[in-house]
Amino acid sequence: MKYGYFDDAALEYVITTPKTPLPWINYLGNKEFFSLISNTCGGYTFYKDAKLLRLTRYRYNNVPYDNNGKYFFIKDGDTVWNPGWQPVKTALDSYECRHGLGYSTFTASKKDIQTRVLTFVPMEDNCEVSKVTITNNRSTDAEIQLFSYVEWCLWNADDDMKNFQRNLSTGEVEVTGGGSVIYHKTEYRERRNHYAIYGVNTAVDGFDTSRDAFLGAYNGPDSPDAVAAGACTNSIASGWSPIAAHQINVKLAAGESKTFIFTLGYIENPEDQKWEAPSVVNKKPAEAMLAKYQDEASVDKALEELKAYWKDLLSIYHVKSSNEKVDRMVNIWNQYQCMVTFNMSRSASYYESGIGRGMGFRDSCQDLLGFVHLIPDRARQRIIDIASTQFQDGSAYHQYQPLTKKGNSDIGSGFNDDPLWLIAGTSAYIRETGDLSILEEMVPFDNDMSVAKTLMGHLKCSFDFTATHKGPHGLPLIGRADWNDCLNLNCFSEHPGESFQTFGPSEGPVAESVFIAGMFVKYGEEYAQLCDLTGDHAEAERARAEVKKVYDAATTAGWDGEWFVRAYDANSNKVGSKECEEGQIYIEPQGFCVLAGIGVKEGLAEKALKSVEERLDTKYGVMILQPAYTKYHLELGEVSSYPPGYKENAGIFCHNNPWVSIAETVLGHGDRAFEIYKKTCPAYVEEISEIHCTEPYVYSQMVAGRDAKFHGQGKNSWLTGTAAWTFVNVSQYILGVYPTHNGLSINPCIPEGFGDFEITRKYRGATYNISVKQNGAQKGISKLIVNGKDIDLSGAKADVVSGGALIPYEEGVTEYKVEAIMG
Ligand code: BGC
Ligand code: NOJ
């Protein structure tokens, strides 16, 4: 069952009922000012950091689920309704929400009064603009009222929901223009140099800034007193809960429309220009911002700029195949989600509260893989920011705050996969851009510039960390956990409430990870390639010798007979082995070792993937492990804490499905690679939205596994490494346009009957118009013609694993016509 449809021409998903199984959200903002917005106008806004600079309040864990947003109310006689249905939930005569790239629209009607709300964050300003158009479709005049409502958060979202003894006394506001512009200035009198505004481009008939005055002390936003009464009270908040609400009385002749523009903005003033008079904030920058969005034409122009920005970004990788679902995911939604994960890391979604995690070291490094082609300059900066939170021994803070860019000491370090992801991200950036200068950038350790090294020096630290932290089997030590945060082999937590991620020693000398071994083989080779590129062949040789040792350990101690072992625990017992009672096989080492090329020539890879198919596959995707843990295993940690079928305990963790799909392409299995791609692909899952529940245009972190009561149900949509890895899989391995250090290579691996396809790829200043003829094959290029010239394919090996056909780069050529014939 569907609750909407894709409008590919408009680059939108159209939701046709407010009652979706879960809130279906969108993200507004591309740079530093962001809003989350659901299909019923729920959500919140922040600047740069969802924890430290939160503009508006949201109540996670609320009943009903999605409560608090930036709401508009229409009062039409005795009827009160909202253009997004919530919070009053008056039945609407029509409703449509369109989520586009960085904007959303809500069109609704009740008793022949129609509203259209367009909301977005303009490219150039730190504000969210909402254009509200009300149309009277009656044959008679209408007199209605429009109310706006936002509830301010007192900036630090964590403190805001805990520290009431202070916070109920700190709230302060100012009002200008008779209430048209409301200033939220809590804590501005002391250490803050920023305030927020909510303004409308018209004179108002009333306003409120005190929540109790507007709602009534015993009401929620579903029944505001002021709306029921048809009159705001012009309240000036002092402490308690400041809000911003406008009241506009609207007279509309038959057929007439009127438009109002609301601007919710963030303003910073220099320290010496904070005040225009004692206790009166300097409003000049706010007025300048508001002045830009006074009329419809300027709002429409700003929206066009946003659309043009996205059109441009999406022209960098564009496919045209005979498969509309693949095209819509590759060309629109998958890349859009990659941008959102790049911006948010794992901080703010409807499942991440914005106060828990900031930027994840491993998460953000992986997000780069799916984002780097879009805006390489931003990727470059991100790599430097991430590397700045590394320690001198190569280990790293697991997370950092986006505002301060400082490592988060609450969680600390000890996640032993982290260092290697830095190589992954840097290598992807250089393969995309050819910009080796990044390796020469001086980058601090733990933000301390006095101990800076070049980025290349950091990568060496990353590499050496793994090379020098190995256990009894010559496999890398796991530390607190590797990619699987829940495999806590040194934790031994016996008491509820202890964090699995921080309890116990950060590292034991015994517990080892075969997954990190796979990473070391893959990213160790990518490190060696960077050494070669910078002329340090001795270091490249040393690196390859270290990689070889770990490769050998992975194919011996890391091999279980039919698949790769997952790990060795603190007692050197196997995890993810046929010897285990539960958790006999895990997905991660099967996918990652094979995509790294481990066991391909020995025939182990083939066996491992066959075991995955036999033991882990379901119709909704590949589960992370089997059999599920039914008991808590002290020696394994959080993985066994989840009920069977959920999350890391045998859920379908979408993030590592693309690893297995890529692994299948390494072996040339186009049918199977695509089958795996399809199972978790939102556009394919759209048809079962009532089972899947989360948004059908983006990936979720997890789909409940076979052991779960709600098998097939998605959770944790949006902020997941699935976005980047799936884009890497489909764009670089399935469709097969892979950026190497020497240029683009072509090496598709597609299912039988997929058919011919075309790709436009902008890369290092040139445009590649690539046409691929399937010619009955699933993998392999037999002929490559570039700008009319037949290319000799005999020596062309694109990268160590996939060995594609390299398109020779020619100095000064900016258009490449590429014809690739498979077979
Ligand atoms: C989740 C993991 C997540 C970790 C973050 C765990 O509870 O299961 O998916 O990575 O928390 O700290
Ligand atoms: C989600 C976390 O953000 C990510 O870092 C981790 O790798 C996965 N969960 C698996 O545990």
PDB file of N, CA and C and ligand atoms in Angstrom, residues 352 357 362-363 398-399 411 415 483-486 500-501 638 642 647-648 653 701 716, ligand 1:
ATOM      1  N   GLU A 352      17.107  10.465  16.049  1.00  0.00           N
ATOM      2  CA  GLU A 352      18.295  10.984  16.736  1.00  0.00           C
ATOM      3  C   GLU A 352      17.893  12.358  17.241  1.00  0.00           C
ATOM      4  N   ARG A 357      24.297  12.455  19.809  1.00  0.00           N
ATOM      5  CA  ARG A 357      25.537  12.331  19.061  1.00  0.00           C
ATOM      6  C   ARG A 357      25.736  13.546  18.178  1.00  0.00           C
ATOM      7  N   ARG A 362      33.593   7.740  12.362  1.00  0.00           N
ATOM      8  CA  ARG A 362      33.424   6.737  11.293  1.00  0.00           C
ATOM      9  C   ARG A 362      32.246   7.093  10.386  1.00  0.00           C
ATOM     10  N   ASP A 363      31.189   7.637  11.020  1.00  0.00           N
ATOM     11  CA  ASP A 363      29.994   7.932  10.225  1.00  0.00           C
ATOM     12  C   ASP A 363      30.295   8.992   9.179  1.00  0.00           C
ATOM     13  N   HIS A 398      35.556   9.357  18.988  1.00  0.00           N
ATOM     14  CA  HIS A 398      34.515   8.696  18.197  1.00  0.00           C
ATOM     15  C   HIS A 398      33.500   9.705  17.643  1.00  0.00           C
ATOM     16  N   GLN A 399      33.374  10.818  18.341  1.00  0.00           N
ATOM     17  CA  GLN A 399      32.419  11.855  17.899  1.00  0.00           C
ATOM     18  C   GLN A 399      32.966  13.243  18.194  1.00  0.00           C
ATOM     19  N   ILE A 411      32.254  10.235  25.190  1.00  0.00           N
ATOM     20  CA  ILE A 411      32.347   8.919  24.538  1.00  0.00           C
ATOM     21  C   ILE A 411      33.802   8.527  24.325  1.00  0.00           C
ATOM     22  N   PHE A 415      37.330   2.973  19.466  1.00  0.00           N
ATOM     23  CA  PHE A 415      36.611   2.222  18.432  1.00  0.00           C
ATOM     24  C   PHE A 415      37.624   1.977  17.316  1.00  0.00           C
ATOM     25  N   TRP A 483      32.965  -1.360  13.455  1.00  0.00           N
ATOM     26  CA  TRP A 483      31.781  -0.773  12.824  1.00  0.00           C
ATOM     27  C   TRP A 483      30.511  -1.125  13.574  1.00  0.00           C
ATOM     28  N   ASN A 484      30.462  -2.353  14.055  1.00  0.00           N
ATOM     29  CA  ASN A 484      29.290  -2.790  14.813  1.00  0.00           C
ATOM     30  C   ASN A 484      29.454  -2.302  16.247  1.00  0.00           C
ATOM     31  N   ASP A 485      28.842  -1.174  16.540  1.00  0.00           N
ATOM     32  CA  ASP A 485      28.949  -0.549  17.853  1.00  0.00           C
ATOM     33  C   ASP A 485      28.502  -1.466  18.979  1.00  0.00           C
ATOM     34  N   CYS A 486      27.796  -2.512  18.635  1.00  0.00           N
ATOM     35  CA  CYS A 486      27.184  -3.360  19.656  1.00  0.00           C
ATOM     36  C   CYS A 486      27.977  -4.623  19.928  1.00  0.00           C
ATOM     37  N   PHE A 500      27.121   0.584  26.974  1.00  0.00           N
ATOM     38  CA  PHE A 500      27.935  -0.451  26.336  1.00  0.00           C
ATOM     39  C   PHE A 500      29.121   0.159  25.593  1.00  0.00           C
ATOM     40  N   GLN A 501      28.952   1.393  25.184  1.00  0.00           N
ATOM     41  CA  GLN A 501      30.013   2.003  24.386  1.00  0.00           C
ATOM     42  C   GLN A 501      31.142   2.590  25.228  1.00  0.00           C
ATOM     43  N   GLU A 638      26.250  -5.347  23.767  1.00  0.00           N
ATOM     44  CA  GLU A 638      24.948  -4.823  23.348  1.00  0.00           C
ATOM     45  C   GLU A 638      24.286  -5.643  22.253  1.00  0.00           C
ATOM     46  N   TYR A 642      19.503  -6.747  22.367  1.00  0.00           N
ATOM     47  CA  TYR A 642      18.262  -6.461  21.627  1.00  0.00           C
ATOM     48  C   TYR A 642      17.415  -7.723  21.494  1.00  0.00           C
ATOM     49  N   LYS A 647      17.592  -4.374  15.265  1.00  0.00           N
ATOM     50  CA  LYS A 647      18.895  -3.698  15.287  1.00  0.00           C
ATOM     51  C   LYS A 647      20.031  -4.698  15.049  1.00  0.00           C
ATOM     52  N   GLU A 648      21.126  -4.537  15.788  1.00  0.00           N
ATOM     53  CA  GLU A 648      22.303  -5.360  15.514  1.00  0.00           C
ATOM     54  C   GLU A 648      22.094  -6.838  15.838  1.00  0.00           C
ATOM     55  N   PHE A 653      20.286  -4.781   8.796  1.00  0.00           N
ATOM     56  CA  PHE A 653      20.984  -3.510   8.943  1.00  0.00           C
ATOM     57  C   PHE A 653      21.326  -3.041   7.539  1.00  0.00           C
ATOM     58  N   GLN A 701      17.911   2.990   8.688  1.00  0.00           N
ATOM     59  CA  GLN A 701      19.070   2.256   9.204  1.00  0.00           C
ATOM     60  C   GLN A 701      18.754   0.772   9.304  1.00  0.00           C
ATOM     61  N   ASN A 716      14.495   4.171  12.131  1.00  0.00           N
ATOM     62  CA  ASN A 716      15.663   5.063  12.025  1.00  0.00           C
ATOM     63  C   ASN A 716      15.911   5.505  10.593  1.00  0.00           C
TER      64      ASN A 716
HETATM   65  C1  BGC B   1      22.875   1.224  18.422  1.00  0.00           C
HETATM   66  C2  BGC B   1      23.899   1.366  17.342  1.00  0.00           C
HETATM   67  C3  BGC B   1      24.563   2.704  17.430  1.00  0.00           C
HETATM   68  C4  BGC B   1      25.056   2.975  18.856  1.00  0.00           C
HETATM   69  C5  BGC B   1      25.555   4.394  18.944  1.00  0.00           C
HETATM   70  C6  BGC B   1      23.461   1.512  19.774  1.00  0.00           C
HETATM   71  O1  BGC B   1      22.457   1.444  20.745  1.00  0.00           O
HETATM   72  O2  BGC B   1      22.333  -0.080  18.405  1.00  0.00           O
HETATM   73  O3  BGC B   1      23.283   1.208  16.085  1.00  0.00           O
HETATM   74  O4  BGC B   1      25.627   2.740  16.559  1.00  0.00           O
HETATM   75  O5  BGC B   1      24.030   2.790  19.784  1.00  0.00           O
HETATM   76  O6  BGC B   1      26.128   4.697  20.125  1.00  0.00           O
END
